[in-house]
Amino acid sequence: EVLITGPTGAEMLLPEDPDANIIMLATGTGIAPMRSYCRLLFNDEAGANPDGSRKFRGLAWLFLGVPYTNSILYDEEHQDYKAKYPNNFRYDYAVSREQKNDKGQKMYIQTKLAEYADELWDMLQKPNTHLYICGLKGMETGIEECFGPLAAKNGVDWKEFVKEMKKADRYHMEVY
């Protein structure tokens, strides 16, 4: 007899809406679920229509944080998806020990997000945008540091905004 246990529930499922936007934030091995999402959306037969076109029509935007360039996993896959589906896939890497932003700060996920903060904030306002976070627990604080001031500038409390996204099943997180 084998007993298998693990996380339960539906925390990290993709939306059924083929026009949804998906923002994926991952550090290190947190890339694993994001890779499976990308494979479903852009590679696997299950994500294809009978004519071979893809079922997914939204935007999937991946942010991956790693310490060194040689720690980037699945880069060839990301390049391939971007080449084949330029209107549906974007990716950005934050390489903390090798990159710095304009202020000379290490390039963490939140630092990379800040480069696109206005665009991302606009996306998050759309009811069909989902945010997926997987990796180190510290990412959550960094995300709040990035979006908190921007939310406040727009008259929104970031923590309340996250609560509303969670209630709408648009905020999905698995951190450790």
mmCIF file of C-alpha atoms in Angstrom:
data_model
loop_
_atom_site.group_PDB
_atom_site.id
_atom_site.type_symbol
_atom_site.label_atom_id
_atom_site.label_comp_id
_atom_site.label_asym_id
_atom_site.label_seq_id
_atom_site.Cartn_x
_atom_site.Cartn_y
_atom_site.Cartn_z
ATOM 1 C CA GLU A 1 0.000 0.000 0.000
ATOM 2 C CA VAL A 2 1.307 3.429 -0.948
ATOM 3 C CA LEU A 3 0.039 6.629 0.579
ATOM 4 C CA ILE A 4 0.679 9.771 -1.434
ATOM 5 C CA THR A 5 0.152 13.140 0.206
ATOM 6 C CA GLY A 6 0.871 16.683 -0.787
ATOM 7 C CA PRO A 7 -0.714 20.020 -1.466
ATOM 8 C CA THR A 8 -4.429 19.800 -2.072
ATOM 9 C CA GLY A 9 -6.939 22.129 -3.621
ATOM 10 C CA ALA A 10 -6.893 24.158 -6.786
ATOM 11 C CA GLU A 11 -4.534 27.007 -5.897
ATOM 12 C CA MET A 12 -2.376 26.936 -9.006
ATOM 13 C CA LEU A 13 -4.794 26.009 -11.798
ATOM 14 C CA LEU A 14 -4.829 28.029 -15.013
ATOM 15 C CA PRO A 15 -7.969 29.985 -15.861
ATOM 16 C CA GLU A 16 -10.355 28.399 -18.345
ATOM 17 C CA ASP A 17 -10.750 31.679 -20.269
ATOM 18 C CA PRO A 18 -8.570 31.388 -23.425
ATOM 19 C CA ASP A 19 -8.314 35.193 -23.531
ATOM 20 C CA ALA A 20 -6.979 35.510 -19.971
ATOM 21 C CA ASN A 21 -3.683 37.249 -19.269
ATOM 22 C CA ILE A 22 -1.243 35.331 -17.099
ATOM 23 C CA ILE A 23 1.598 36.983 -15.190
ATOM 24 C CA MET A 24 4.003 34.380 -13.783
ATOM 25 C CA LEU A 25 6.609 35.207 -11.140
ATOM 26 C CA ALA A 26 9.113 32.500 -10.257
ATOM 27 C CA THR A 27 12.382 32.139 -8.428
ATOM 28 C CA GLY A 28 14.637 29.117 -8.822
ATOM 29 C CA THR A 29 12.743 25.845 -8.767
ATOM 30 C CA GLY A 30 9.511 27.842 -8.641
ATOM 31 C CA ILE A 31 9.825 27.752 -12.422
ATOM 32 C CA ALA A 32 8.405 24.185 -12.440
ATOM 33 C CA PRO A 33 4.676 25.014 -12.505
ATOM 34 C CA MET A 34 5.324 27.935 -14.868
ATOM 35 C CA ARG A 35 7.066 25.590 -17.265
ATOM 36 C CA SER A 36 4.085 23.257 -17.249
ATOM 37 C CA TYR A 37 1.748 26.203 -17.932
ATOM 38 C CA CYS A 38 3.887 27.349 -20.861
ATOM 39 C CA ARG A 39 4.074 23.856 -22.269
ATOM 40 C CA LEU A 40 0.292 23.524 -22.113
ATOM 41 C CA LEU A 41 -0.302 26.966 -23.611
ATOM 42 C CA PHE A 42 2.342 26.852 -26.354
ATOM 43 C CA ASN A 43 3.576 23.301 -26.932
ATOM 44 C CA ASP A 44 1.462 20.339 -25.875
ATOM 45 C CA GLU A 45 -1.318 18.796 -27.922
ATOM 46 C CA ALA A 46 -3.823 19.435 -25.111
ATOM 47 C CA GLY A 47 -3.414 23.187 -25.668
ATOM 48 C CA ALA A 48 -3.987 22.994 -29.423
ATOM 49 C CA ASN A 49 -7.163 23.353 -31.468
ATOM 50 C CA PRO A 50 -7.947 20.660 -34.077
ATOM 51 C CA ASP A 51 -6.451 22.906 -36.808
ATOM 52 C CA GLY A 52 -3.155 23.165 -34.881
ATOM 53 C CA SER A 53 -3.643 26.752 -33.697
ATOM 54 C CA ARG A 54 -3.366 27.382 -29.973
ATOM 55 C CA LYS A 55 -6.427 27.587 -27.714
ATOM 56 C CA PHE A 56 -4.755 30.293 -25.603
ATOM 57 C CA ARG A 57 -5.185 33.792 -27.061
ATOM 58 C CA GLY A 58 -4.170 35.973 -24.114
ATOM 59 C CA LEU A 59 -0.735 37.123 -22.954
ATOM 60 C CA ALA A 60 1.485 34.946 -20.775
ATOM 61 C CA TRP A 61 4.339 36.964 -19.244
ATOM 62 C CA LEU A 62 7.021 35.132 -17.292
ATOM 63 C CA PHE A 63 9.430 36.745 -14.832
ATOM 64 C CA LEU A 64 12.150 34.403 -13.570
ATOM 65 C CA GLY A 65 14.591 35.339 -10.825
ATOM 66 C CA VAL A 66 17.889 33.491 -10.446
ATOM 67 C CA PRO A 67 21.297 34.344 -8.937
ATOM 68 C CA TYR A 68 23.421 33.624 -12.031
ATOM 69 C CA THR A 69 22.812 33.374 -15.773
ATOM 70 C CA ASN A 70 23.812 29.713 -15.724
ATOM 71 C CA SER A 71 20.923 29.150 -13.270
ATOM 72 C CA ILE A 72 18.323 30.095 -15.895
ATOM 73 C CA LEU A 73 16.263 27.021 -16.648
ATOM 74 C CA TYR A 74 14.428 26.303 -19.927
ATOM 75 C CA ASP A 75 15.715 29.403 -21.738
ATOM 76 C CA GLU A 76 15.587 27.655 -25.120
ATOM 77 C CA GLU A 77 11.907 26.874 -24.562
ATOM 78 C CA HIS A 78 11.206 30.512 -23.667
ATOM 79 C CA GLN A 79 13.015 31.725 -26.766
ATOM 80 C CA ASP A 80 11.057 29.255 -28.886
ATOM 81 C CA TYR A 81 7.679 30.344 -27.470
ATOM 82 C CA LYS A 82 8.587 34.001 -27.977
ATOM 83 C CA ALA A 83 9.627 33.347 -31.586
ATOM 84 C CA LYS A 84 6.502 31.331 -32.401
ATOM 85 C CA TYR A 85 3.977 33.354 -30.382
ATOM 86 C CA PRO A 86 5.315 36.925 -30.111
ATOM 87 C CA ASN A 87 1.877 38.376 -29.335
ATOM 88 C CA ASN A 88 1.138 35.824 -26.636
ATOM 89 C CA PHE A 89 4.397 35.249 -24.767
ATOM 90 C CA ARG A 90 6.894 37.535 -23.087
ATOM 91 C CA TYR A 91 9.640 36.715 -20.633
ATOM 92 C CA ASP A 92 12.125 38.625 -18.505
ATOM 93 C CA TYR A 93 14.903 37.387 -16.280
ATOM 94 C CA ALA A 94 16.184 38.950 -13.069
ATOM 95 C CA VAL A 95 19.756 37.774 -12.475
ATOM 96 C CA SER A 96 20.574 39.092 -9.005
ATOM 97 C CA ARG A 97 24.334 38.477 -8.848
ATOM 98 C CA GLU A 98 25.057 39.762 -12.364
ATOM 99 C CA GLN A 99 22.527 42.495 -13.182
ATOM 100 C CA LYS A 100 21.757 45.859 -11.642
ATOM 101 C CA ASN A 101 19.041 48.387 -12.345
ATOM 102 C CA ASP A 102 19.592 52.079 -13.171
ATOM 103 C CA LYS A 103 19.967 52.836 -9.443
ATOM 104 C CA GLY A 104 22.709 50.229 -9.042
ATOM 105 C CA GLN A 105 20.474 47.828 -7.103
ATOM 106 C CA LYS A 106 20.686 44.065 -7.523
ATOM 107 C CA MET A 107 18.178 42.738 -10.036
ATOM 108 C CA TYR A 108 15.623 40.779 -8.056
ATOM 109 C CA ILE A 109 12.121 39.888 -9.294
ATOM 110 C CA GLN A 110 10.651 43.056 -7.778
ATOM 111 C CA THR A 111 13.421 45.150 -9.361
ATOM 112 C CA LYS A 112 12.608 43.690 -12.785
ATOM 113 C CA LEU A 113 8.871 44.140 -12.179
ATOM 114 C CA ALA A 114 9.483 47.810 -11.374
ATOM 115 C CA GLU A 115 10.806 48.305 -14.917
ATOM 116 C CA TYR A 116 7.327 47.418 -16.196
ATOM 117 C CA ALA A 117 5.285 48.538 -13.180
ATOM 118 C CA ASP A 118 2.818 50.767 -15.047
ATOM 119 C CA GLU A 119 2.174 48.201 -17.771
ATOM 120 C CA LEU A 120 1.769 45.404 -15.230
ATOM 121 C CA TRP A 121 -0.499 47.530 -13.033
ATOM 122 C CA ASP A 122 -2.733 48.225 -16.039
ATOM 123 C CA MET A 123 -2.885 44.493 -16.767
ATOM 124 C CA LEU A 124 -3.755 43.685 -13.146
ATOM 125 C CA GLN A 125 -6.755 46.018 -13.369
ATOM 126 C CA LYS A 126 -8.309 43.765 -16.007
ATOM 127 C CA PRO A 127 -10.635 41.103 -14.559
ATOM 128 C CA ASN A 128 -9.155 38.459 -16.873
ATOM 129 C CA THR A 129 -5.571 38.878 -15.608
ATOM 130 C CA HIS A 130 -4.231 36.236 -13.233
ATOM 131 C CA LEU A 131 -1.056 36.470 -11.146
ATOM 132 C CA TYR A 132 0.907 33.285 -10.339
ATOM 133 C CA ILE A 133 3.740 33.367 -7.812
ATOM 134 C CA CYS A 134 5.961 30.392 -7.041
ATOM 135 C CA GLY A 135 9.323 30.261 -5.308
ATOM 136 C CA LEU A 136 10.930 31.917 -2.333
ATOM 137 C CA LYS A 137 8.597 33.354 0.293
ATOM 138 C CA GLY A 138 10.411 36.707 0.230
ATOM 139 C CA MET A 139 8.988 37.417 -3.226
ATOM 140 C CA GLU A 140 5.659 38.406 -1.710
ATOM 141 C CA THR A 141 7.242 41.292 0.199
ATOM 142 C CA GLY A 142 9.148 42.384 -2.893
ATOM 143 C CA ILE A 143 5.985 42.396 -4.973
ATOM 144 C CA GLU A 144 4.275 44.561 -2.374
ATOM 145 C CA GLU A 145 7.276 46.933 -2.406
ATOM 146 C CA CYS A 146 6.911 47.223 -6.171
ATOM 147 C CA PHE A 147 3.146 47.599 -6.476
ATOM 148 C CA GLY A 148 2.195 49.109 -3.097
ATOM 149 C CA PRO A 149 3.244 52.683 -3.946
ATOM 150 C CA LEU A 150 1.802 52.414 -7.456
ATOM 151 C CA ALA A 151 -1.511 51.166 -6.066
ATOM 152 C CA ALA A 152 -1.542 53.994 -3.510
ATOM 153 C CA LYS A 153 -0.881 56.526 -6.270
ATOM 154 C CA ASN A 154 -4.030 55.174 -7.923
ATOM 155 C CA GLY A 155 -6.047 55.373 -4.697
ATOM 156 C CA VAL A 156 -5.897 51.637 -4.046
ATOM 157 C CA ASP A 157 -4.611 49.762 -1.003
ATOM 158 C CA TRP A 158 -2.366 46.966 -2.340
ATOM 159 C CA LYS A 159 -3.220 44.482 0.431
ATOM 160 C CA GLU A 160 -6.948 45.000 -0.174
ATOM 161 C CA PHE A 161 -6.386 44.685 -3.911
ATOM 162 C CA VAL A 162 -4.648 41.324 -3.368
ATOM 163 C CA LYS A 163 -7.545 40.169 -1.160
ATOM 164 C CA GLU A 164 -9.990 41.036 -3.940
ATOM 165 C CA MET A 165 -7.853 39.225 -6.506
ATOM 166 C CA LYS A 166 -7.801 36.155 -4.244
ATOM 167 C CA LYS A 167 -11.584 36.255 -3.851
ATOM 168 C CA ALA A 168 -11.887 36.388 -7.642
ATOM 169 C CA ASP A 169 -9.460 33.434 -8.020
ATOM 170 C CA ARG A 170 -6.957 35.664 -9.845
ATOM 171 C CA TYR A 171 -4.074 35.578 -7.328
ATOM 172 C CA HIS A 172 -2.335 32.212 -7.067
ATOM 173 C CA MET A 173 0.659 31.644 -4.812
ATOM 174 C CA GLU A 174 2.831 28.745 -3.748
ATOM 175 C CA VAL A 175 5.898 29.933 -1.829
ATOM 176 C CA TYR A 176 8.324 28.178 0.496
#
